[in-house]
Coordinates of C-alpha atoms in Angstrom, one line a residue:
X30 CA -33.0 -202.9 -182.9
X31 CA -31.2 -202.2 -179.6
X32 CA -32.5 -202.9 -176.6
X33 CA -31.5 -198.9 -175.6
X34 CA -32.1 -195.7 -177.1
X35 CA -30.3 -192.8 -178.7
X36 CA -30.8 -189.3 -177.3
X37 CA -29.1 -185.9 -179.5
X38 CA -29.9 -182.9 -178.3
X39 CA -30.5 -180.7 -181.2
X40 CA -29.2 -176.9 -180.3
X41 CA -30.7 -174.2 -181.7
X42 CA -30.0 -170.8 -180.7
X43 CA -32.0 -170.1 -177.1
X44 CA -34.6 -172.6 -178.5
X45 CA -36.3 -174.2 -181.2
X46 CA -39.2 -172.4 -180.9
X47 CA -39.6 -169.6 -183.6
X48 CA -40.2 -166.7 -180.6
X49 CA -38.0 -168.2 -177.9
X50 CA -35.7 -165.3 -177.6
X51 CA -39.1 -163.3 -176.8
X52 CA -39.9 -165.3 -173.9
X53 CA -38.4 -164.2 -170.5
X54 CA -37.7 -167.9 -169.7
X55 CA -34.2 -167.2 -172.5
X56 CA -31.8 -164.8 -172.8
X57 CA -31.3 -163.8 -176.4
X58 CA -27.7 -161.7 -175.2
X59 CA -26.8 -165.8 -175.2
X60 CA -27.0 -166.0 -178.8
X61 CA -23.8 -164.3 -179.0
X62 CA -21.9 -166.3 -176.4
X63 CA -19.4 -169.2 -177.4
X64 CA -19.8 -169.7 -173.3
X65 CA -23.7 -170.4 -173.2
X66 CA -23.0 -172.9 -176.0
X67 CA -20.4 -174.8 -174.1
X68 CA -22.6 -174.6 -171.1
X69 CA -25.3 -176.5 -172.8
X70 CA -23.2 -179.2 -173.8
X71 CA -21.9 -180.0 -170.5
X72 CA -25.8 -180.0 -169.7
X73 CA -26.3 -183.0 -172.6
X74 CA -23.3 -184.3 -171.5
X75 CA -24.5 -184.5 -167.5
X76 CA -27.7 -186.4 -169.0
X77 CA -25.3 -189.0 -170.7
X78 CA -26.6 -188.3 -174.2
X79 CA -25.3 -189.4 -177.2
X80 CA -24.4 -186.2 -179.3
X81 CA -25.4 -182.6 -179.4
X82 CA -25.9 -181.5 -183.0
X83 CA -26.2 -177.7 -184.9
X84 CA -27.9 -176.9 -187.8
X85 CA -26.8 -174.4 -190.6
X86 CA -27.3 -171.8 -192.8
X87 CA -25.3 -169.8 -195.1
X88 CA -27.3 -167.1 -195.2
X89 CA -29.0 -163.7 -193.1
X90 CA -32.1 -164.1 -195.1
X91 CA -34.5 -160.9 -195.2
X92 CA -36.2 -161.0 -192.3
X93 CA -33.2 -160.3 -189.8
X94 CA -35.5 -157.9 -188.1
X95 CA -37.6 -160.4 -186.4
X96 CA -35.3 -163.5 -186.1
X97 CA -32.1 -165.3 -186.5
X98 CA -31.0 -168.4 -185.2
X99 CA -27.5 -168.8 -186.8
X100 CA -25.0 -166.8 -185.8
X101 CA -21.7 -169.4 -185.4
X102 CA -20.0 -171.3 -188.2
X103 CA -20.7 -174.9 -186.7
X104 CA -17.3 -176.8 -186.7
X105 CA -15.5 -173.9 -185.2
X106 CA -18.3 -173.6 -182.4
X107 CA -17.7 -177.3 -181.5
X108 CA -14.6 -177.0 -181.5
X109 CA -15.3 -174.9 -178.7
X110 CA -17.7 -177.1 -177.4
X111 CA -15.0 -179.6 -177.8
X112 CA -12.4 -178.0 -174.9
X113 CA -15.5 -178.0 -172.2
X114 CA -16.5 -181.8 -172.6
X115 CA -15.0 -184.8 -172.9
X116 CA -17.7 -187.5 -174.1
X117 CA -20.7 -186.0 -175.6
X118 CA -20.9 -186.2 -179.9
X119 CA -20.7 -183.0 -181.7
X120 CA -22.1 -183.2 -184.9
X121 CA -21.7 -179.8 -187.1
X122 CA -23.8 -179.5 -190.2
X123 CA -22.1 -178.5 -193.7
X124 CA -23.3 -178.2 -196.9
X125 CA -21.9 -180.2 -199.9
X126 CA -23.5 -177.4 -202.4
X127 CA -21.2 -174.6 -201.1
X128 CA -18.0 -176.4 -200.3
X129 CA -15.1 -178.4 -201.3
X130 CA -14.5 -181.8 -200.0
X131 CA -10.9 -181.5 -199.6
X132 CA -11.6 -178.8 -197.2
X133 CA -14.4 -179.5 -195.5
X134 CA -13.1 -182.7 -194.8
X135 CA -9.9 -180.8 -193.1
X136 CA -12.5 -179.1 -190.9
X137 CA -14.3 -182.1 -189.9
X138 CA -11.1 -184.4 -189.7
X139 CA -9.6 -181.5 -187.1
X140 CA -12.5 -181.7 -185.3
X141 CA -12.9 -185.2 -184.5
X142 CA -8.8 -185.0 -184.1
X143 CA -9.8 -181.9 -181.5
X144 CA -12.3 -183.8 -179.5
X145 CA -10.6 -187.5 -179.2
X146 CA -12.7 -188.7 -181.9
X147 CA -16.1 -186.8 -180.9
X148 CA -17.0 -185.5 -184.7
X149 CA -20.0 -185.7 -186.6
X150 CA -21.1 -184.6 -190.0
X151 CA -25.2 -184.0 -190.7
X152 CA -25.1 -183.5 -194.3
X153 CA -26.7 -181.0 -196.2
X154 CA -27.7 -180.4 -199.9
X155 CA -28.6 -176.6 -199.1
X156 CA -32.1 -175.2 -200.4
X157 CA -32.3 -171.8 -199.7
X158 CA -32.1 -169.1 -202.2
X159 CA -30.5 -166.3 -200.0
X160 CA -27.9 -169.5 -199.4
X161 CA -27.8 -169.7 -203.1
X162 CA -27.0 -165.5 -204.2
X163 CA -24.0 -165.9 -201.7
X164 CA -21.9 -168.6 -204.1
X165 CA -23.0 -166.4 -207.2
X166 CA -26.1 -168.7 -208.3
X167 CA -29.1 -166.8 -209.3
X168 CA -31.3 -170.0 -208.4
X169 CA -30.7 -173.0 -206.2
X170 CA -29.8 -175.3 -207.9
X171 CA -31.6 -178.2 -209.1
X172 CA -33.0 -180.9 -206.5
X173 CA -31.8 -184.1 -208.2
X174 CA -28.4 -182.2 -209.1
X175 CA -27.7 -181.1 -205.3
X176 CA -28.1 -185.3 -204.3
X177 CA -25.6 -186.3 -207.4
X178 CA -23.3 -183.6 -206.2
X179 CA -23.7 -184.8 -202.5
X180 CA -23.1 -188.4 -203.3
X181 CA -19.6 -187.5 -204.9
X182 CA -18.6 -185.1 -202.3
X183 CA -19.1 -187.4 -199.6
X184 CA -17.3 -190.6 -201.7
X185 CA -14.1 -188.4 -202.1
X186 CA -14.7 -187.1 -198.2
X187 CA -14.8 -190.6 -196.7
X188 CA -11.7 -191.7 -199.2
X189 CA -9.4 -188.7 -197.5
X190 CA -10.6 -189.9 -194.1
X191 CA -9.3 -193.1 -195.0
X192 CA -6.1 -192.1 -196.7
X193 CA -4.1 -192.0 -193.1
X194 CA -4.4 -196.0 -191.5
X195 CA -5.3 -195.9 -188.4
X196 CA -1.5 -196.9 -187.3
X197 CA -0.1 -194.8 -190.0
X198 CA 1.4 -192.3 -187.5
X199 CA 5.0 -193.6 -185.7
X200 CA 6.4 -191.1 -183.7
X201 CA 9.9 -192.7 -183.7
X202 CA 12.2 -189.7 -182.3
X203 CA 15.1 -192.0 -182.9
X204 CA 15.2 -192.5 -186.1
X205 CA 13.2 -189.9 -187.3
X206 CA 10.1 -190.9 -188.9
X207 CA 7.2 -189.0 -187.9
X208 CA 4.9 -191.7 -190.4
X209 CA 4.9 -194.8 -192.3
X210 CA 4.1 -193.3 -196.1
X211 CA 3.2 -196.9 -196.8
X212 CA 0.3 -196.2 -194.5
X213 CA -0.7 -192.7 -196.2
X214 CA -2.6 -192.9 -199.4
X215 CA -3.5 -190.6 -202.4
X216 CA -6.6 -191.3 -203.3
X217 CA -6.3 -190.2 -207.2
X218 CA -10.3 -189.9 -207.2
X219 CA -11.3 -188.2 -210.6
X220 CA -15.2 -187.9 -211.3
X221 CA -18.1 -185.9 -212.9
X222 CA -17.6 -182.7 -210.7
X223 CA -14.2 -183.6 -208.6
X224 CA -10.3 -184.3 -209.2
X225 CA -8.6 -184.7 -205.8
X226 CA -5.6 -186.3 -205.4
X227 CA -5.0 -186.8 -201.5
X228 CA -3.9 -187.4 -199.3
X229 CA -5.5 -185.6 -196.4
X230 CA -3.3 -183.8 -194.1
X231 CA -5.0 -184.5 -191.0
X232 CA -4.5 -188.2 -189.8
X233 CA -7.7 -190.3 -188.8
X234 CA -9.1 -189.9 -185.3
X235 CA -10.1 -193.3 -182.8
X236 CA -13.0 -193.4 -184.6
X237 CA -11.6 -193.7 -188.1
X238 CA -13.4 -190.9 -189.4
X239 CA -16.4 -188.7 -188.4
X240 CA -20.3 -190.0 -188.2
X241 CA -22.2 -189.3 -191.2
X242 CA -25.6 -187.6 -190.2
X243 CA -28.8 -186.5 -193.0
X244 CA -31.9 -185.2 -192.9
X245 CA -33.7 -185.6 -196.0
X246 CA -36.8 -187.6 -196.3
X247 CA -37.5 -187.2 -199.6
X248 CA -37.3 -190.4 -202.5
X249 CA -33.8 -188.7 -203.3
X250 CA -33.1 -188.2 -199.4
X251 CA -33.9 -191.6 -198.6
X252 CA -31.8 -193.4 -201.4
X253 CA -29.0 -191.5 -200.2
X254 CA -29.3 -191.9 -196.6
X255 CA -29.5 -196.0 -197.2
X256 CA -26.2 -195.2 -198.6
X257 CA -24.5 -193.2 -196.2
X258 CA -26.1 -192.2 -193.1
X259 CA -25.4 -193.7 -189.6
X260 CA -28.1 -191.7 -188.0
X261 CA -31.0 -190.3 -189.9
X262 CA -33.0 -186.4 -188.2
X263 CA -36.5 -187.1 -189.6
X264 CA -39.8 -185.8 -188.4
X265 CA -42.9 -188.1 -188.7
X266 CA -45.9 -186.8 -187.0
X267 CA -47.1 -190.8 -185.8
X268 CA -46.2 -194.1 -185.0
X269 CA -47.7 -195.5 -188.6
X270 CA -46.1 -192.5 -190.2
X271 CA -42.4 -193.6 -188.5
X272 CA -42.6 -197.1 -188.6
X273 CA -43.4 -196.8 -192.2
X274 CA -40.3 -194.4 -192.8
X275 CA -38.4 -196.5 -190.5
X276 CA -38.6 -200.1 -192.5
X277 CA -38.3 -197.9 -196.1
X278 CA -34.8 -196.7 -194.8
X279 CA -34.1 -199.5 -193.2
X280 CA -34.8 -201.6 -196.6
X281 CA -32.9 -199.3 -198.6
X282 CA -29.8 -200.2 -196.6
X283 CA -29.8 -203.1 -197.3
X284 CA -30.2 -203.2 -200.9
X285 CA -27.0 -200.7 -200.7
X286 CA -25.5 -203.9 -198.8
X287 CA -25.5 -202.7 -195.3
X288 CA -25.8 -203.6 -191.9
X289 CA -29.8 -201.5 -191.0
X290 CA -28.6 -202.1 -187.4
X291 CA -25.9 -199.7 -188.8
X292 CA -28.7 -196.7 -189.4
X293 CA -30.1 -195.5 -186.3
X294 CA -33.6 -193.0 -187.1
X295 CA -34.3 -190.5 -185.1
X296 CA -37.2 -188.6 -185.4
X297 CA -37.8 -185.2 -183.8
X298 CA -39.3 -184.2 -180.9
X299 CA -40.5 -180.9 -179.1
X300 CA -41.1 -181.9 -175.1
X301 CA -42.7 -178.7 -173.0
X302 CA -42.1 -180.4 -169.7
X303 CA -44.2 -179.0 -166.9
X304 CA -46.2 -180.2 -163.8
X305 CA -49.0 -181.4 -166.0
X306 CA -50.4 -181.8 -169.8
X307 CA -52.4 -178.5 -169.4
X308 CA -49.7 -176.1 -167.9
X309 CA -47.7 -178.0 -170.2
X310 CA -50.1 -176.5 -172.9
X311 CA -50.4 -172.9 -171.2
X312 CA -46.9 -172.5 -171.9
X313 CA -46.4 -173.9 -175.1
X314 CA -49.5 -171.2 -176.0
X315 CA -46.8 -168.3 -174.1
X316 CA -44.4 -169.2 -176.7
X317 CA -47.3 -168.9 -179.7
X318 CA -48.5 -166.0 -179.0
X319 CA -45.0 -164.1 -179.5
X320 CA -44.3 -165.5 -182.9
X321 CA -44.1 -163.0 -185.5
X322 CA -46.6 -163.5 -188.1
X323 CA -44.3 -161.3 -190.8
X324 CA -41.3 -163.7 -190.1
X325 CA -43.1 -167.1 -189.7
X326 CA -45.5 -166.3 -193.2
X327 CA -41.8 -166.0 -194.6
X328 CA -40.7 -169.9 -193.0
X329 CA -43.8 -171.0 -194.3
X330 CA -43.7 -169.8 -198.0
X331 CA -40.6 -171.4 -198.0
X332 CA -41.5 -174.7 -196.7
X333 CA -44.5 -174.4 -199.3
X334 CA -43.2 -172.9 -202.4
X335 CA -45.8 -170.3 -202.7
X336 CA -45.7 -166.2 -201.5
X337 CA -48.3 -166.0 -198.4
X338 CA -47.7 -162.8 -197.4
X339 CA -50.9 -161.0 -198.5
X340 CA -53.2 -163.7 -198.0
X341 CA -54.7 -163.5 -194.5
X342 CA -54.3 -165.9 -191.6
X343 CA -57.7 -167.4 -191.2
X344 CA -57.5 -168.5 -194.6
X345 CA -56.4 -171.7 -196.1
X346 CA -53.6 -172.6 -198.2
X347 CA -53.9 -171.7 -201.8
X348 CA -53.3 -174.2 -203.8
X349 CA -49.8 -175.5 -204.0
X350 CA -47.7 -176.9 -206.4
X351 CA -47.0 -180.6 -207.2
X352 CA -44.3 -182.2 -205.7
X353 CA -42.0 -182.2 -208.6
X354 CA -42.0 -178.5 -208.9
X355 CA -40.6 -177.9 -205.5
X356 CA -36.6 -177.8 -205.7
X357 CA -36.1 -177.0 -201.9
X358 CA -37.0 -179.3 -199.2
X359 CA -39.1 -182.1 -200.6
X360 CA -40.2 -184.2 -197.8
X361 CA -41.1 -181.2 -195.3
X362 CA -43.3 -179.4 -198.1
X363 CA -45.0 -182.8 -198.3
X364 CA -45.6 -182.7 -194.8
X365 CA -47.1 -179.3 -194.4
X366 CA -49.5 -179.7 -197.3
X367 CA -50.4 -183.2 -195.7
X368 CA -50.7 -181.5 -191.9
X369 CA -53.2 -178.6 -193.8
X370 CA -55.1 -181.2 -195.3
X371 CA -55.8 -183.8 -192.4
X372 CA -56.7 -181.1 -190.5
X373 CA -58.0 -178.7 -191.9
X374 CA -55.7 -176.1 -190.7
X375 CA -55.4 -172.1 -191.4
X376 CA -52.7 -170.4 -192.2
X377 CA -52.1 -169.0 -189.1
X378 CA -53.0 -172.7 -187.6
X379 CA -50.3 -173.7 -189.7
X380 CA -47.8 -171.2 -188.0
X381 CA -48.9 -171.9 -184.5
X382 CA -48.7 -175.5 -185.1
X383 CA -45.2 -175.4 -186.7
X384 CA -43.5 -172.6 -184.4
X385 CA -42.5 -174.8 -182.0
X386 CA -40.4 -177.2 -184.6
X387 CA -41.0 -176.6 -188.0
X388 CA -43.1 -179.8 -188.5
X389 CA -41.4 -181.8 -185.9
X390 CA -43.4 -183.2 -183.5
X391 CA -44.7 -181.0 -180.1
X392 CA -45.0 -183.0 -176.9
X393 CA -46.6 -181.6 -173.7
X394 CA -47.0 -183.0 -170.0
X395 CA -45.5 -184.3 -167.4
X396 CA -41.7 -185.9 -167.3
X397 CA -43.5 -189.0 -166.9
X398 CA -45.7 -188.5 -170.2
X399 CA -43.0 -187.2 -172.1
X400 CA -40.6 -190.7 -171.3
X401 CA -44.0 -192.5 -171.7
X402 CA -44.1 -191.0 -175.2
X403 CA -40.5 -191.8 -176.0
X404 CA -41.2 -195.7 -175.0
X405 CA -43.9 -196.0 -177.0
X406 CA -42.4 -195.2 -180.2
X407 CA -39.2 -197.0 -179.4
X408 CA -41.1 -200.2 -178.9
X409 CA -43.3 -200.1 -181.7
X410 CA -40.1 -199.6 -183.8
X411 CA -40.8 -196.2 -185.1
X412 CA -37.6 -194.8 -183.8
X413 CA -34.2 -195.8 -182.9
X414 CA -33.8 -192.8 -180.3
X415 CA -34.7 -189.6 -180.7
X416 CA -33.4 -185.9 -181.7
X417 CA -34.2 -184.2 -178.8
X418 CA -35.3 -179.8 -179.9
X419 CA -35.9 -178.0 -176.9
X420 CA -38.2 -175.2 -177.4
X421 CA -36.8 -173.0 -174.9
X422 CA -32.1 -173.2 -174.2
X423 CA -31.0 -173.5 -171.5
X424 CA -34.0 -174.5 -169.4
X425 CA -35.9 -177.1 -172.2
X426 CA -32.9 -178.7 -171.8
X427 CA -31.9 -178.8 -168.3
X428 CA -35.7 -180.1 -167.6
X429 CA -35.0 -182.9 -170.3
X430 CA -31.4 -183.8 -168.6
X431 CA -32.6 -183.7 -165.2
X432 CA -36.5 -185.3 -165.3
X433 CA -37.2 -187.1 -168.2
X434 CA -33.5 -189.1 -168.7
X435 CA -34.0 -190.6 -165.2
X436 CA -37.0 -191.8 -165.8
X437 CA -35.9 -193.5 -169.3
X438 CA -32.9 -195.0 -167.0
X439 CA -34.8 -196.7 -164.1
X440 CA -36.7 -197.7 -167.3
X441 CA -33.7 -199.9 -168.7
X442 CA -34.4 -197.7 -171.9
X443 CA -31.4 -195.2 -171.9
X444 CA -27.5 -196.0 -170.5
X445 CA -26.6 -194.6 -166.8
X446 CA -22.8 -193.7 -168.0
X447 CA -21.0 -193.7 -170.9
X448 CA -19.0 -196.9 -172.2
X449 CA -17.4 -195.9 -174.9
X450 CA -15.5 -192.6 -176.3
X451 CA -16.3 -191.7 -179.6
X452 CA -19.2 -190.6 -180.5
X453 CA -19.5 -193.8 -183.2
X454 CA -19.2 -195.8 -180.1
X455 CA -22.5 -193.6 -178.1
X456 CA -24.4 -194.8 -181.6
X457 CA -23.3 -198.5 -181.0
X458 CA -20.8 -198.9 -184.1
X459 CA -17.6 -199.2 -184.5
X460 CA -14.2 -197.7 -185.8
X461 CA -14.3 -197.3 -189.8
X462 CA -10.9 -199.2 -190.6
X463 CA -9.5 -197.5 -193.7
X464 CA -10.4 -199.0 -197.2
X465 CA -6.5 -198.7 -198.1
X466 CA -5.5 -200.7 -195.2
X467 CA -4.2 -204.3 -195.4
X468 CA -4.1 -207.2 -193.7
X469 CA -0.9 -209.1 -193.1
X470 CA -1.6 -211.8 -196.1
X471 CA -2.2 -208.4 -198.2
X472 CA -5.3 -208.9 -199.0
X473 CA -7.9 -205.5 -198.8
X474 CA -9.1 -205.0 -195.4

């Protein structure tokens, strides 16, 4: 474990809470400005963090009426994003159900080429079924399915980010070679549900290739981050719940024969900052009381697997169904059916409770309490860092940058300036050499 945290910044459209664009602290006309995205990374990227991140959806869904927190394709956003900074991550998320790894890993490879080696990738599995009717499926497909599909899209992305060698590229005006083509590999990768020769047509970045990022928490999920991630979203409610999660994943990569030093998790976190806990509260309650109930029964059915639209909001959950019939999000139907449980919790306590972040974690008070919070779960080795969701852009932010890093600095807990350039350098690990590279004796490197 480090002796120093991670911080991402998770951006979501003017805030992560479900009526943000309601609240006269945002302006929703920012949802439609690359600018006020590019703004907010420079804010991250004041507060020395590690990375900002987007999710992603490939869908409207029905409910555009009352919400909509999409509206950019993520690589081509960070790409903006990429021309106003010049340390902070970017980490785009794309799915592996609705694309093809020879061009996603073009996108990706450009991007981390864009930004000087800056690029991340959060991978996704897609659940939705609005995603699904746009690639032609009448159902999503199946969950074990999407995870075998995602393991051999990502082994035939990683192989074209390794067909260039990092030296691969000569430049040599004189005698005209633009590249050594002993250095540029096909990869000749033929499997289950892909044939892709290679090689890419975008040479590796300084960092080798982009991080790998994934959410799931699920048995699936889990398997496949000990696998593959280098830094884990994950949203545990308590310092038994994230330790627990913490030495699972941990111990699953190793038994995939990795460094867990090499896995940072990072859990998620809400912070309403104010002058104390209870005006902390007041507002987080402003922010409640303009959710939607029509569009948050919607998040919730899907979360839970089950229509709640006519049942009314003092009621409890009906019941659900078991785990194994759920084919969407595993791990955060598990946790909404545990939350409604331990607590007791209505309907509409459920959509209070989970407007803010979906599940993830709501912190109010002070600067002070909120770093105090951080340092707690650090220590007890629930978390690695944290993925930071304001619940209000840009102002959730700025108040994160400018009151609670400081604190986490004098603290010895978070870095003062940057020291290294790539974004696989913020998360402490190194350039991936290429697996077709050789050393001098020619043996693999």
């Amino acid at each position: 474990m480090s002796s120093q945290l991670h911080l991402n910044a998770f951006l979501m459209g003017v805030g992560h809470h479900e009526a943000a664009w309601r609240h006269p602290r945002t302006d929703a006309r920012n949802l439609l400005r690359a600018g006020y995205f590019q703004e907010l990374a420079r804010i991250a990227e004041r507060g020395k963090l590690d990375s900002v991140f987007f999710a992603d959806l490939l869908s409207v869904g029905s409910r555009i009426e009352r919400n909509t927190q999409t509206i950019f394709e993520p690589i081509t956003l960070l790409s903006a994003m990429a021309v106003a900074t010049e340390r902070i991550g970017l980490i785009a998320t794309a799915s592996t159900g609705y694309n093809e790894p020879y061009n996603l890993a073009r996108s990706l490879a450009s991007l981390d080429r864009i930004s000087g080696g800056r690029a991340g990738w959060n991978i996704v599995t897609s659940v939705g079924a609005d995603e699904a009717a746009n690639f032609g499926y009448d159902t999503v497909p199946d969950h074990a399915g999407r995870y075998r599909r995602a393991e051999e899209f990502v082994e035939v992305a990683t192989a074209l980010w390794d067909s260039w060698e990092s030296d691969a590229v000569v430049l040599d005006s004189a005698a005209g070679i633009f590249a050594d083509p002993d250095k540029v590999h096909t990869i000749d990768y033929v499997g289950e549900r892909f044939a892709v020769r290679g090689p890419l047509n975008v040479p590796a970045s300084e960092q080798g290739r982009p991080l790998l990022v994934q959410a799931g928490s699920s048995e699936s999920g889990k398997d496949f981050a000990g696998r593959w991630a280098e830094a884990i979203f994950t949203a545990q409610r308590s310092i038994p719940e994230g330790q627990d999660f913490y030495r699972d994943v941990k111990a699953r990569a190793v038994a995939a024969g990795r460094n867990p030093d090499d896995v940072k998790i990072l859990p998620g976190i809400v912070p309403f900052i104010a002058e104390s806990e209870a005006s902390g509260r007041r507002l987080e309650r402003e922010f409640t009381d303009l959710i939607s109930p029509e569009y948050a029964l919607r998040q919730l059915s899907q979360m839970v697997g089950v229509d709640l639209t006519g049942y009314p909001l003092d009621a409890p959950l009906p019941p659900l169904p078991p785990l194994e019939q759920i084919q969407g999000n595993k791990s955060r139907y598990q946790l909404v059916k545990d939350l409604a449980a331990r607590e007791s919790l209505t309907i509409g306590d459920l959509i209070a409770e989970l407007g803010g972040g979906r599940g993830h974690r709501t912190v109010a008070g002070t600067p002070e309490q909120i770093a105090d919070d951080l340092q707690r779960w650090f220590e007890a080795g629930a978390a690695d860092g944290f993925n930071v969701m304001p619940p209000y852009l840009p102002g959730g932010l700025t108040d994160f940058v400018d009151l609670v890093v400081p604190i986490l600095q004098v603290r010895g807990l978070f870095r003062t300036d940057y020291t290294e350039t790539t974004v696989r350098g913020h998360y402490g690990l190194g350039a991936r050499t290429s697996r077709f590279a050789r050393t001098v004796a020619g043996v693999g490197a």
